[in-house]
């Protein structure tokens, strides 16, 4: 969503560095995705999640935003699966 918004915004804009601007937004979107996925993975790997909002739901602070995650837990396999995620 972030990436496609800026790609569409600068596409056919007649700015001489249009491709460079779009490329930098693509690179930034990839960096942000990697950063968010790493943060979520680290949070869900902990044996005891201390900042639970409620059962199988957590809130993680990321930059100036909050990441809300609902997850499913398989206690036998000791695995957690993300069901829903949104950033506000």
PDB file of C-alpha atoms in Angstrom:
ATOM      1  CA  UNK A   1       0.000   0.000   0.000  1.00  0.00           C
ATOM      2  CA  UNK A   2       2.765   2.446   0.990  1.00  0.00           C
ATOM      3  CA  UNK A   3       4.806   1.611  -2.065  1.00  0.00           C
ATOM      4  CA  UNK A   4       1.975   1.601  -4.581  1.00  0.00           C
ATOM      5  CA  UNK A   5       0.673   4.942  -3.285  1.00  0.00           C
ATOM      6  CA  UNK A   6       3.965   6.702  -4.005  1.00  0.00           C
ATOM      7  CA  UNK A   7       4.545   4.839  -7.258  1.00  0.00           C
ATOM      8  CA  UNK A   8       1.181   6.092  -8.521  1.00  0.00           C
ATOM      9  CA  UNK A   9       1.747   9.581  -7.134  1.00  0.00           C
ATOM     10  CA  UNK A  10       4.980  10.147  -9.061  1.00  0.00           C
ATOM     11  CA  UNK A  11       4.150   8.155 -12.181  1.00  0.00           C
ATOM     12  CA  UNK A  12       3.818  10.396 -15.241  1.00  0.00           C
ATOM     13  CA  UNK A  13       4.528  13.435 -13.059  1.00  0.00           C
ATOM     14  CA  UNK A  14       6.906  15.045 -15.570  1.00  0.00           C
ATOM     15  CA  UNK A  15       9.535  15.347 -12.836  1.00  0.00           C
ATOM     16  CA  UNK A  16      12.960  14.725 -14.372  1.00  0.00           C
ATOM     17  CA  UNK A  17      13.993  12.390 -11.524  1.00  0.00           C
ATOM     18  CA  UNK A  18      10.686  10.473 -11.471  1.00  0.00           C
ATOM     19  CA  UNK A  19      12.348   7.032 -11.705  1.00  0.00           C
ATOM     20  CA  UNK A  20      14.823   7.882  -8.963  1.00  0.00           C
ATOM     21  CA  UNK A  21      12.047   9.051  -6.624  1.00  0.00           C
ATOM     22  CA  UNK A  22       9.968   5.938  -7.285  1.00  0.00           C
ATOM     23  CA  UNK A  23      13.029   3.697  -6.783  1.00  0.00           C
ATOM     24  CA  UNK A  24      13.795   5.294  -3.425  1.00  0.00           C
ATOM     25  CA  UNK A  25      10.203   4.735  -2.242  1.00  0.00           C
ATOM     26  CA  UNK A  26      10.384   1.098  -3.373  1.00  0.00           C
ATOM     27  CA  UNK A  27      13.648   0.625  -1.456  1.00  0.00           C
ATOM     28  CA  UNK A  28      12.199   2.320   1.653  1.00  0.00           C
ATOM     29  CA  UNK A  29       9.069   0.164   1.513  1.00  0.00           C
ATOM     30  CA  UNK A  30      11.215  -2.990   1.387  1.00  0.00           C
ATOM     31  CA  UNK A  31      13.276  -1.756   4.356  1.00  0.00           C
ATOM     32  CA  UNK A  32      10.135  -0.995   6.367  1.00  0.00           C
ATOM     33  CA  UNK A  33       8.617  -4.385   5.560  1.00  0.00           C
ATOM     34  CA  UNK A  34      11.811  -6.144   6.680  1.00  0.00           C
ATOM     35  CA  UNK A  35      11.953  -4.037   9.865  1.00  0.00           C
ATOM     36  CA  UNK A  36       8.314  -4.759  10.777  1.00  0.00           C
ATOM     37  CA  UNK A  37       8.590  -8.505  10.061  1.00  0.00           C
ATOM     38  CA  UNK A  38      11.756  -8.766  12.177  1.00  0.00           C
ATOM     39  CA  UNK A  39      10.086  -6.896  15.049  1.00  0.00           C
ATOM     40  CA  UNK A  40       7.020  -9.169  14.913  1.00  0.00           C
ATOM     41  CA  UNK A  41       9.132 -12.313  14.700  1.00  0.00           C
ATOM     42  CA  UNK A  42      11.205 -11.281  17.729  1.00  0.00           C
ATOM     43  CA  UNK A  43       8.076 -10.452  19.737  1.00  0.00           C
ATOM     44  CA  UNK A  44       6.294 -13.723  18.956  1.00  0.00           C
ATOM     45  CA  UNK A  45       9.358 -15.902  19.573  1.00  0.00           C
ATOM     46  CA  UNK A  46       9.499 -14.978  23.238  1.00  0.00           C
ATOM     47  CA  UNK A  47       8.197 -17.689  25.512  1.00  0.00           C
ATOM     48  CA  UNK A  48       6.154 -15.270  27.610  1.00  0.00           C
ATOM     49  CA  UNK A  49       4.687 -12.290  25.852  1.00  0.00           C
ATOM     50  CA  UNK A  50       4.383  -9.641  28.539  1.00  0.00           C
ATOM     51  CA  UNK A  51       2.628  -6.897  26.607  1.00  0.00           C
ATOM     52  CA  UNK A  52      -0.510  -8.813  25.672  1.00  0.00           C
ATOM     53  CA  UNK A  53      -3.596  -6.751  25.048  1.00  0.00           C
ATOM     54  CA  UNK A  54      -5.766  -9.798  25.601  1.00  0.00           C
ATOM     55  CA  UNK A  55      -5.536 -13.508  24.852  1.00  0.00           C
ATOM     56  CA  UNK A  56      -3.586 -14.030  21.598  1.00  0.00           C
ATOM     57  CA  UNK A  57      -3.437 -10.334  20.810  1.00  0.00           C
ATOM     58  CA  UNK A  58      -0.497  -7.948  21.273  1.00  0.00           C
ATOM     59  CA  UNK A  59       0.416  -4.349  20.564  1.00  0.00           C
ATOM     60  CA  UNK A  60       3.990  -3.464  19.583  1.00  0.00           C
ATOM     61  CA  UNK A  61       5.353   0.074  19.257  1.00  0.00           C
ATOM     62  CA  UNK A  62       7.126   0.711  15.946  1.00  0.00           C
ATOM     63  CA  UNK A  63       8.602   4.135  15.210  1.00  0.00           C
ATOM     64  CA  UNK A  64       5.690   6.529  15.821  1.00  0.00           C
ATOM     65  CA  UNK A  65       3.064   3.849  15.145  1.00  0.00           C
ATOM     66  CA  UNK A  66       1.605   0.822  16.887  1.00  0.00           C
ATOM     67  CA  UNK A  67       1.354  -2.643  15.367  1.00  0.00           C
ATOM     68  CA  UNK A  68      -1.721  -4.617  16.432  1.00  0.00           C
ATOM     69  CA  UNK A  69      -1.377  -8.376  16.026  1.00  0.00           C
ATOM     70  CA  UNK A  70      -3.815 -11.218  16.548  1.00  0.00           C
ATOM     71  CA  UNK A  71      -2.187 -14.610  16.516  1.00  0.00           C
ATOM     72  CA  UNK A  72      -2.968 -18.280  16.919  1.00  0.00           C
ATOM     73  CA  UNK A  73      -0.889 -20.428  19.228  1.00  0.00           C
ATOM     74  CA  UNK A  74      -0.177 -24.154  18.932  1.00  0.00           C
ATOM     75  CA  UNK A  75       1.049 -25.073  22.391  1.00  0.00           C
ATOM     76  CA  UNK A  76       1.968 -28.641  21.402  1.00  0.00           C
ATOM     77  CA  UNK A  77       4.212 -27.549  18.510  1.00  0.00           C
ATOM     78  CA  UNK A  78       5.170 -24.351  20.376  1.00  0.00           C
ATOM     79  CA  UNK A  79       4.413 -22.207  17.332  1.00  0.00           C
ATOM     80  CA  UNK A  80       2.539 -18.947  16.839  1.00  0.00           C
ATOM     81  CA  UNK A  81       0.850 -17.839  13.622  1.00  0.00           C
ATOM     82  CA  UNK A  82      -0.188 -14.293  12.776  1.00  0.00           C
ATOM     83  CA  UNK A  83      -3.890 -14.085  11.888  1.00  0.00           C
ATOM     84  CA  UNK A  84      -4.393 -10.317  11.603  1.00  0.00           C
ATOM     85  CA  UNK A  85      -2.040  -7.389  11.568  1.00  0.00           C
ATOM     86  CA  UNK A  86      -2.608  -3.667  11.181  1.00  0.00           C
ATOM     87  CA  UNK A  87      -0.596  -0.538  11.825  1.00  0.00           C
ATOM     88  CA  UNK A  88      -1.971   2.698  13.245  1.00  0.00           C
TER      89      UNK A  88
END
